[in-house]
Structures are given as structure tokens and as C-alpha cells.
Coordinates of C-alpha atoms (C1' of nucleotides) in Angstrom, one line a residue:
Chain A
X1486 CA 0.0 0.0 0.0
X1487 CA 1.1 3.5 -0.7
X1488 CA 0.8 5.1 2.7
X1489 CA 3.5 7.7 2.5
X1490 CA 3.1 11.0 4.2
X1491 CA -0.1 10.1 6.1
X1492 CA 0.5 12.7 8.7
X1493 CA -1.2 15.4 6.6
X1494 CA -3.2 13.0 4.5
X1495 CA -6.3 13.9 6.5
X1496 CA -6.0 17.5 5.4
X1497 CA -4.5 16.5 2.1
X1498 CA -7.4 14.3 1.2
X1499 CA -9.8 17.1 2.0
X1500 CA -7.8 19.6 -0.1
X1501 CA -7.3 17.5 -3.2
X1502 CA -9.2 19.8 -5.4
X1503 CA -9.0 18.9 -9.0
X1504 CA -9.6 21.5 -11.7
X1505 CA -13.2 20.4 -11.9
X1506 CA -13.7 21.1 -8.2
X1507 CA -12.2 24.6 -8.7
X1508 CA -14.5 25.3 -11.5
X1509 CA -17.5 24.3 -9.4
X1510 CA -16.3 26.5 -6.6
X1511 CA -15.8 29.4 -8.9
X1512 CA -19.4 29.1 -10.0
X1513 CA -20.9 28.6 -6.6
X1514 CA -19.0 31.5 -5.0
X1515 CA -20.6 33.8 -7.5
X1516 CA -24.1 32.3 -7.4
X1517 CA -25.2 29.5 -5.2
X1518 CA -28.7 29.4 -6.6
X1519 CA -27.8 27.7 -9.9
X1520 CA -29.5 24.3 -10.4
X1521 CA -27.3 21.3 -10.5
X1522 CA -28.3 20.9 -14.1
X1523 CA -27.1 24.4 -14.9
X1524 CA -23.9 23.9 -12.7
X1525 CA -23.2 20.7 -14.5
X1526 CA -23.6 22.3 -17.9
X1527 CA -21.2 25.1 -17.0
X1528 CA -18.4 22.8 -15.8
X1529 CA -19.1 20.0 -18.2
X1530 CA -20.8 17.4 -16.0
X1531 CA -24.2 15.8 -15.6
X1532 CA -26.5 17.1 -12.8
X1533 CA -26.0 14.1 -10.5
X1534 CA -22.2 14.2 -11.0
X1535 CA -22.2 17.9 -10.1
X1536 CA -24.4 17.2 -7.1
X1537 CA -22.0 14.5 -6.0
X1538 CA -19.1 16.8 -6.2
X1539 CA -20.8 19.6 -4.3
X1540 CA -21.8 17.1 -1.6
X1541 CA -18.2 16.0 -1.3
X1542 CA -17.0 19.6 -1.2
X1543 CA -19.4 20.3 1.6
X1544 CA -18.5 17.2 3.6
X1545 CA -14.8 17.9 3.3
X1546 CA -15.3 21.4 4.5
X1547 CA -14.1 23.1 1.3
X1548 CA -17.5 24.6 1.1
X1549 CA -18.3 25.9 4.6
X1550 CA -21.9 26.9 3.9
X1551 CA -24.2 28.6 1.6
X1552 CA -25.2 32.1 2.8
X1553 CA -27.2 35.0 1.8
X1554 CA -25.0 38.1 1.3
X1555 CA -27.0 41.1 2.4
X1556 CA -26.6 44.7 1.7
X1557 CA -25.3 46.4 4.9
X1558 CA -27.1 49.6 4.0
X1559 CA -30.4 47.8 3.7
X1560 CA -30.2 46.7 7.3
X1561 CA -29.1 50.2 8.4
X1562 CA -25.4 49.5 8.9
X1563 CA -23.8 52.0 6.7
X1564 CA -20.7 52.6 8.7
X1565 CA -17.7 50.3 8.3
X1566 CA -14.5 50.5 10.3
X1567 CA -11.4 48.6 11.0
X1568 CA -10.2 48.8 14.6
X1569 CA -6.6 48.1 15.7
X1570 CA -6.6 47.1 19.4
X1571 CA -3.4 47.3 21.5
X1572 CA -3.6 45.1 24.5
X1573 CA -1.4 44.7 27.5
X1574 CA -0.4 41.1 27.7
X1575 CA -1.9 38.4 25.6
X1576 CA -4.7 39.8 23.6
X1577 CA -7.0 36.8 23.3
X1578 CA -8.8 37.1 26.7
X1579 CA -12.3 35.8 27.1
X1580 CA -13.4 39.4 28.0
X1581 CA -12.1 40.7 24.7
X1582 CA -13.4 37.7 22.7
X1583 CA -16.9 38.5 24.1
X1584 CA -17.3 41.4 21.7
X1585 CA -17.6 38.8 19.0
X1586 CA -21.2 38.5 20.2
X1587 CA -22.1 41.9 18.8
X1588 CA -23.6 41.5 15.4
X1589 CA -21.6 44.7 14.5
X1590 CA -18.4 42.8 14.8
X1591 CA -17.7 40.8 11.6
X1592 CA -14.1 39.8 12.1
X1593 CA -11.6 39.4 14.9
X1594 CA -8.0 38.5 14.1
X1595 CA -4.8 38.5 15.9
X1596 CA -2.1 40.1 13.8
X1597 CA 1.6 40.5 13.6
X1598 CA 2.7 44.1 13.3
X1599 CA 2.1 46.9 15.8
X1600 CA -1.4 45.9 16.7
X1601 CA -2.4 42.9 18.8
X1602 CA -6.0 42.5 17.5
X1603 CA -7.7 43.7 14.4
X1604 CA -11.5 44.1 14.3
X1605 CA -13.8 44.6 11.3
X1606 CA -16.9 46.4 12.5
X1607 CA -20.0 47.4 10.8
X1608 CA -22.4 49.7 12.7
X1609 CA -25.4 51.8 12.2
X1610 CA -23.8 55.1 13.0
X1611 CA -20.9 56.8 14.5
X1612 CA -22.8 56.8 17.7
X1613 CA -23.0 53.0 17.6
X1614 CA -19.3 52.8 16.7
X1615 CA -18.6 55.0 19.8
X1616 CA -20.6 52.6 21.9
X1617 CA -18.5 49.7 20.7
X1618 CA -15.3 51.6 21.3
X1619 CA -16.6 52.4 24.8
X1620 CA -17.2 48.8 25.4
X1621 CA -13.7 48.0 24.1
X1622 CA -12.1 50.4 26.5
X1623 CA -14.1 48.9 29.3
X1624 CA -12.5 45.6 28.6
X1625 CA -9.6 44.8 30.9
X1626 CA -6.3 44.6 29.0
X1627 CA -7.3 47.0 26.2
X1628 CA -4.6 49.7 26.1
X1629 CA -5.4 51.7 23.0
X1630 CA -7.4 51.5 19.8
X1631 CA -6.9 53.1 16.4
X1632 CA -10.0 53.2 14.2
X1633 CA -9.9 53.4 10.4
X1634 CA -13.3 54.4 9.2
X1635 CA -14.1 53.4 5.7
X1636 CA -15.0 56.2 3.4
X1637 CA -15.9 54.1 0.4
X1638 CA -15.6 50.4 -0.5
X1639 CA -14.4 49.6 -4.0
X1640 CA -14.3 45.8 -3.6
X1641 CA -15.7 43.4 -1.1
X1642 CA -16.1 39.8 -1.7
X1643 CA -15.8 36.4 0.0
X1644 CA -12.7 34.2 -0.5
X1645 CA -12.1 33.3 -4.1
X1646 CA -11.0 29.9 -5.3
X1647 CA -8.6 31.4 -7.9
X1648 CA -4.9 31.9 -7.4
X1649 CA -2.5 34.2 -9.3
X1650 CA 0.2 32.0 -10.8
X1651 CA 2.8 34.4 -11.9
X1652 CA 3.5 37.8 -10.3
X1653 CA 5.0 40.5 -12.4
X1654 CA 8.7 41.0 -12.0
X1655 CA 9.3 44.2 -10.2
X1656 CA 9.6 47.3 -12.3
X1657 CA 8.0 45.6 -15.2
X1658 CA 4.4 44.9 -14.5
X1659 CA 2.7 42.7 -17.1
X1660 CA -0.6 41.0 -17.2
X1661 CA -0.8 38.4 -14.4
X1662 CA -1.8 34.8 -15.2
X1663 CA -4.7 33.6 -13.2
X1664 CA -6.0 30.1 -12.6
X1665 CA -9.7 29.6 -12.3
Chain B
X16 CA -52.2 61.2 -1.4
X17 CA -49.6 60.8 1.3
X18 CA -46.5 61.8 -0.7
X19 CA -44.4 63.3 2.1
X20 CA -40.6 62.9 2.0
X21 CA -40.5 61.3 -1.4
X22 CA -36.9 62.3 -1.9
X23 CA -35.5 59.4 -0.1
X24 CA -38.5 57.2 -0.6
X25 CA -36.7 55.2 -3.3
X26 CA -34.1 54.1 -0.8
X27 CA -36.6 54.1 2.0
X28 CA -39.0 51.8 0.2
X29 CA -36.2 49.4 -0.3
X30 CA -35.1 49.5 3.3
X31 CA -38.4 49.1 5.0
X32 CA -37.5 45.9 6.7
X33 CA -40.1 44.8 9.1
X34 CA -39.2 42.4 11.9
X35 CA -40.3 39.5 9.7
X36 CA -37.8 40.5 7.0
X37 CA -35.1 40.6 9.6
X38 CA -35.9 37.2 10.9
X39 CA -35.8 35.8 7.3
X40 CA -32.5 37.5 6.7
X41 CA -31.1 36.1 10.0
X42 CA -32.0 32.6 8.8
X43 CA -30.6 33.0 5.3
X44 CA -27.4 34.6 6.3
X45 CA -26.7 31.5 8.4
X46 CA -28.0 28.9 5.9
X47 CA -29.3 29.7 2.5
X48 CA -30.1 26.1 1.7
X49 CA -33.2 25.8 3.8
X50 CA -36.4 25.1 1.9
X51 CA -39.1 27.7 1.8
X52 CA -41.3 25.4 3.9
X53 CA -38.6 25.2 6.5
X54 CA -37.8 28.9 6.4
X55 CA -41.5 29.7 6.7
X56 CA -41.8 27.4 9.7
X57 CA -38.9 29.1 11.5
X58 CA -40.2 32.6 11.0
X59 CA -43.9 31.7 11.3
X60 CA -45.1 31.9 7.7
X61 CA -46.3 29.7 4.9
X62 CA -43.9 28.5 2.2
X63 CA -45.4 30.8 -0.5
X64 CA -45.4 33.8 1.9
X65 CA -41.7 33.2 2.8
X66 CA -40.9 32.8 -0.9
X67 CA -42.6 36.1 -1.7
X68 CA -40.7 37.9 1.0
X69 CA -37.4 36.5 -0.2
X70 CA -38.2 37.4 -3.7
X71 CA -38.9 41.0 -2.6
X72 CA -35.7 41.1 -0.5
X73 CA -33.7 40.1 -3.5
X74 CA -35.4 42.5 -5.8
X75 CA -34.9 45.4 -3.4
X76 CA -31.2 44.6 -3.1
X77 CA -31.4 43.8 0.6
X78 CA -30.2 40.3 -0.4
X79 CA -27.4 40.8 -2.9
X80 CA -26.9 37.2 -3.7
X81 CA -26.5 33.7 -2.5
X82 CA -23.0 32.5 -2.3
X83 CA -20.9 29.5 -1.3
X84 CA -18.5 30.4 1.5
X85 CA -15.4 28.4 1.0
X86 CA -12.6 27.5 3.3
X87 CA -9.6 29.5 2.3
X88 CA -7.3 26.7 3.5
X89 CA -9.0 24.2 1.2
X90 CA -8.1 26.2 -1.8
X91 CA -4.5 26.7 -0.6
X92 CA -4.8 30.3 0.6
X93 CA -3.8 30.0 4.2
X94 CA -2.2 33.5 4.5
X95 CA -4.4 36.5 5.3
X96 CA -3.1 40.0 5.6
X97 CA -4.4 43.6 5.8
X98 CA -2.4 46.1 3.8
X99 CA -2.4 49.8 4.5
X100 CA -1.4 51.7 1.4
X101 CA -0.1 55.3 1.5
X102 CA -0.4 57.1 -1.8
X103 CA 0.8 60.3 -3.1
X104 CA -2.2 62.3 -4.3
X105 CA -5.6 60.8 -4.7
X106 CA -5.5 57.1 -4.0
X107 CA -8.3 55.8 -6.3
X108 CA -6.3 55.6 -9.5
X109 CA -7.2 53.1 -12.2
X110 CA -3.7 51.6 -11.8
X111 CA -4.3 51.0 -8.2
X112 CA -7.8 49.7 -8.7
X113 CA -6.5 47.2 -11.2
X114 CA -5.2 45.0 -8.4
X115 CA -8.8 44.2 -7.6
X116 CA -8.6 41.7 -10.4
X117 CA -6.3 39.5 -8.4
X118 CA -8.3 36.8 -6.8
X119 CA -6.1 37.3 -3.8
X120 CA -7.6 40.7 -3.1
X121 CA -10.8 40.4 -1.3
X122 CA -11.4 44.0 -0.2
X123 CA -10.4 47.4 -1.2
X124 CA -11.5 50.4 0.8
X125 CA -10.5 54.0 1.1
X126 CA -10.2 55.0 4.7
X127 CA -9.9 57.9 7.0
X128 CA -7.0 57.8 9.3
X129 CA -3.3 57.7 8.4
X130 CA -3.8 55.3 5.5
X131 CA -5.3 56.1 2.1
X132 CA -6.2 52.6 1.1
X133 CA -6.9 49.5 2.9
X134 CA -6.7 46.1 1.3
X135 CA -7.7 42.7 2.6
X136 CA -5.6 40.0 0.9
X137 CA -5.6 36.3 1.0
X138 CA -2.7 34.5 -0.6
X139 CA -1.2 31.1 -0.8
X140 CA 2.1 31.9 0.8
X141 CA 4.4 34.7 1.9
X142 CA 6.0 34.4 -1.5
X143 CA 2.6 35.3 -3.1
X144 CA 2.1 38.1 -0.7
X145 CA 5.5 39.4 -1.6
X146 CA 4.5 39.2 -5.2
X147 CA 1.4 41.3 -4.6
X148 CA 3.4 43.8 -2.6
X149 CA 5.9 44.0 -5.4
X150 CA 3.1 44.7 -7.8
X151 CA 1.7 47.4 -5.4
X152 CA 5.1 49.2 -5.2
X153 CA 5.2 49.1 -9.0
X154 CA 2.0 51.0 -9.1
X155 CA 2.4 54.7 -9.7
X156 CA 1.4 56.8 -6.7
X157 CA 2.0 54.1 -4.1
X158 CA 4.3 55.7 -1.5
X159 CA 4.4 53.1 1.2
X160 CA 2.6 50.0 2.6
X161 CA 2.2 48.5 6.0
X162 CA 1.2 44.9 6.2
X163 CA -0.6 43.3 9.0
X164 CA -0.3 39.5 8.7
X165 CA -3.0 37.6 10.4
X166 CA -1.8 35.1 12.9
X167 CA -5.1 33.6 13.7
X168 CA -8.7 34.4 13.0
X169 CA -11.2 34.2 15.8
X170 CA -14.3 35.4 13.9
X171 CA -15.0 36.0 10.3
X172 CA -18.5 36.2 9.0
X173 CA -20.6 38.1 6.4
X174 CA -22.7 41.2 7.3
X175 CA -25.3 40.4 10.0
X176 CA -28.8 41.7 10.0
X177 CA -28.8 42.3 13.8
X178 CA -28.0 45.5 15.5
X179 CA -27.1 46.2 19.1
X180 CA -29.7 48.4 20.6
X181 CA -28.2 49.5 23.8
X182 CA -24.5 49.9 24.5
X183 CA -23.2 49.5 28.0
X184 CA -22.6 52.7 29.8
X185 CA -18.8 53.2 30.1
X186 CA -17.2 51.7 33.2
X187 CA -20.2 49.4 33.8
X188 CA -20.5 46.9 31.1
X189 CA -23.7 44.9 31.3
X190 CA -25.2 42.4 28.8
X191 CA -26.1 44.3 25.6
X192 CA -29.5 44.0 24.1
X193 CA -29.6 42.7 20.6
X194 CA -32.3 42.8 18.1
X195 CA -32.6 39.8 15.7
Chain C
dA895 C1' -7.0 -11.6 -16.1
dT896 C1' -10.0 -10.4 -12.1
dT897 C1' -11.6 -7.8 -8.4
dG898 C1' -12.7 -3.5 -6.2
dA899 C1' -13.1 1.3 -6.1
dT900 C1' -14.1 5.6 -8.3
dG901 C1' -16.6 8.6 -11.0
dC902 C1' -19.5 9.1 -14.6
dT903 C1' -24.0 8.4 -17.3
dT904 C1' -29.2 8.0 -18.1
dA905 C1' -33.6 7.1 -16.1
dA906 C1' -36.9 7.1 -12.3
dT907 C1' -38.7 9.0 -8.1
dT908 C1' -39.5 12.2 -4.7
dT909 C1' -39.2 16.6 -2.9
dC910 C1' -39.5 21.3 -3.3
dA911 C1' -40.2 25.8 -5.8
dT912 C1' -43.6 28.3 -7.9
dT913 C1' -48.1 29.5 -9.5
dC914 C1' -53.0 30.1 -8.8
dG915 C1' -57.2 31.3 -6.8
dG916 C1' -59.4 33.0 -2.7
dT917 C1' -59.7 35.2 2.2
dC918 C1' -58.9 38.8 5.4
dA919 C1' -57.5 43.3 7.4
dG920 C1' -56.6 47.9 6.7
dT921 C1' -57.4 52.2 4.0
dA922 C1' -58.9 55.4 0.9
dT923 C1' -63.2 57.0 -1.5
dG924 C1' -68.0 57.9 -2.9
Chain D
dC581 C1' -71.2 54.4 6.5
dA582 C1' -70.7 51.2 2.5
dT583 C1' -67.7 50.2 -1.3
dA584 C1' -63.7 49.4 -3.7
dC585 C1' -58.9 48.9 -3.5
dT586 C1' -54.5 47.2 -1.7
dG587 C1' -51.3 44.3 0.5
dA588 C1' -50.2 40.1 2.7
dC589 C1' -51.4 35.8 3.7
dC590 C1' -53.0 30.8 3.1
dG591 C1' -54.1 26.0 1.0
dA592 C1' -54.1 23.5 -3.1
dA593 C1' -52.2 22.4 -7.6
dT594 C1' -48.6 22.3 -11.0
dG595 C1' -44.1 22.0 -12.8
dA596 C1' -39.2 21.9 -12.1
dA597 C1' -35.4 20.5 -9.6
dA598 C1' -33.0 17.6 -6.1
dT599 C1' -32.0 13.1 -5.1
dT600 C1' -31.8 8.1 -5.7
dA601 C1' -31.1 4.0 -8.3
dA602 C1' -28.9 1.1 -11.7
dG603 C1' -25.6 0.3 -15.0
dC604 C1' -21.1 1.3 -17.4
dA605 C1' -16.2 2.7 -18.1
dT606 C1' -11.7 3.4 -16.2
dC607 C1' -7.9 2.5 -13.4
dA608 C1' -5.1 0.4 -9.7
dA609 C1' -4.0 -3.5 -7.2
dT610 C1' -4.2 -8.3 -6.5

DNA sequence: ATTGATGCTTAATTTCATTCGGTCAGTATG
DNA sequence: CATACTGACCGAATGAAATTAAGCATCAAT
């Protein structure tokens, strides 16, 4: 039996995405409402085959879930901001993580660089943003915050399956090759 | 006829989300695969009524689209970074906007604060991130960049329909009330 | 060569989306 | 007030799509 490098085979098995899988992902990331017949037609497969692939992609975790992407403005959350949080000591305290329960908070990352934590926040108003900042400063360990309020958004999309294969050589940018 | 404040009625008509709409959005943001019968059951509506609501939410733009949310690791993009870009002059040049074509670039915002542009980038490796930075520095008008590489992500989700109604009064945090 | 596994196909079945009247409450209008 | 209109809902019916089933080709390993 060929049981080499089994250590990461669990992850590897789940990540073996052939070109067909990538094509399917590319379609579904853009529009998850296509019928399996239509999806199959676009990638060159029958409906049940496409269905089988999608089922596998879901089970493996490559597709986390199908979601409705809503217009923040429509739900009255027109203000977007990124907040850098400096903490004293280790940032990931339960008290700080608790803000993740606010529906305003969309992302929480720990980052390398001069900030400990980075938050993406979408609120109804500057008043609401102030409320969130007040809550942040109330949290033990929070030393300082720097807010970057978004003036306008030119691009915002979920993770894409595509990867740029060749980057331009510095000082001579030419069209980049893209896969999927 | 009651034609008061018609100026913003175009937007207003599209944003009149009653509590039922919010409930529907809350369900669909989490799982867009539920049947209309199931959706109706969860919000207290018949299948056709739920269907009608969703159709209206789509048409009004409150629901932008249904999308598959994929695991970045599964497609080999394990590196996430936020890049602040300082530009000389006005940031939104066609040359700078062109990087939006890279599938690595997920977000492009102009922000208030000490950075002109803010990018959210997901790449396969530090090598790929370097390639993107190289391309950035090749772009006319780009003065400097600061990269914040994400060490770990604790929360990452699409826009939520919910809004926090009452923020804790400073220096006395109590459980926040949340609608939907 | 034979077996087993994988991945596909077409065809059949079942579930669900969508359409179609018809009812009810609220609201303007004669 | 009564009437007509509008908007939102429901149950039933129809049509489309998801899902299952059965059979076939390819490939790897015995």
C-alpha cells in the first residue's frame, strides 16, 4: 500500500481539489442558486455528478456553507470601520473575545505588526461605533485603539478559489496569469 | 395622497425591513439552503409567503446574492493580511484599482486615518504576498505600505442583520440588548 | 486476467419551488 | 357608513429540480 506521508493526509485528502472542483467552486462562490443541471452544464458534467461533487466539497469542508450576502445599507449599517486594538499582555482574553457576540463585529483577528488585535466592525452610526469603542475600552487589557473608518468600499467579496500563478517581475508589470 | 418625504423614498421603500424580514435575513445569512417550507416554519409563515418575502428582498437589493462560502485553506490560501497603502495624491487611480482583479484581493477600501487605502488580501504563501506587494510598489502613486499579517482568525462572517440596541454605559458593562 | 473502487452516465422517483385562486384586514373614496 | 382597493397571507395544484437508483467505463492493485 502507498501510505506515504499520512500525517497530513487527512488534510490533504480534503484539499485534493482537482480542476473540476475549482470550476465548481468558482461558479458557486458567485451564485449558489444555480440548479445542478445548470452547474453541470457550465463545468461539463451531468446534474447528479455535479451534485455528488458539491456534496463532497461540503463534507470535506471546502464549502463551509451557503449564505445570503446582504446589503449592509439595507439593514441600516452604513458605517464600516477597522479597529486596531493594542492590549497589555496576551490579547486573546475571554473578555475581549466576548465582543464577537455583537452583530456589529464581523471579524476578529490577531495580527503581527504593531497591533495585537484587528477588528472589522459594521455599525449603524458613529454613535454605535462609539458605543462599541466604549465597550472595548471597558475591557480589561485594552490599552489603546486606532480606528480606520471606511469612506468608500471599492471591492468586497468572499474568499475566491482562484490563485495568481505568476506575479509581475518588479519594475515591469505585465498581465498576471490567473488560474480559475 | 400621502406623498411626504419622497426624496429618499426610493431608498426608504427598499429599506423598510419589518421584523419578519429581519428574521428571514437572519436565517438565510446562516444557511441559504433551507427550503421555503422550513424557512416559513422558522419565522412563522407559509412557504409561499416566505418565498414572496425572499423574492422581494432580492429585488430590493437587501439580499445581494446567495454564495458559497469556501474554506480558504482548502483552496490553498492560508495566508491572510491587511495592507495599508499610503499614496501620493488621490488614491483611487485606475492603476491601483487594477489589483482588484487579483483573486487574492478580497477587499479594497479608502479609509480615513493615516492610510489612504486598505486592502484585505488572502494569498497562498508569503511568497505570493511578496509578489502582490511588489506589484503594489510598481503602481504609480504608491508611496508606502504597511502589512498586518493575520496570525489567527477568531471570527469571520458576512454582514449580519442584527443591530445592538443599547451599548453598555462606560465603566459598567452589562449584557447588551440585541435585536434579531 | 480479475476484483474492487471511483466517477460518470441516463432514467426514475420524490421533494420542493412556484403559481393560482381565494380570504382577510386595513385604507382610501364615494 | 358602504364600497372598492391594496397588501399580505393561506391552501391546493402544478411544474421543475433535487435526489436516488442502476448500470457502465476506467484504473489500480491483487
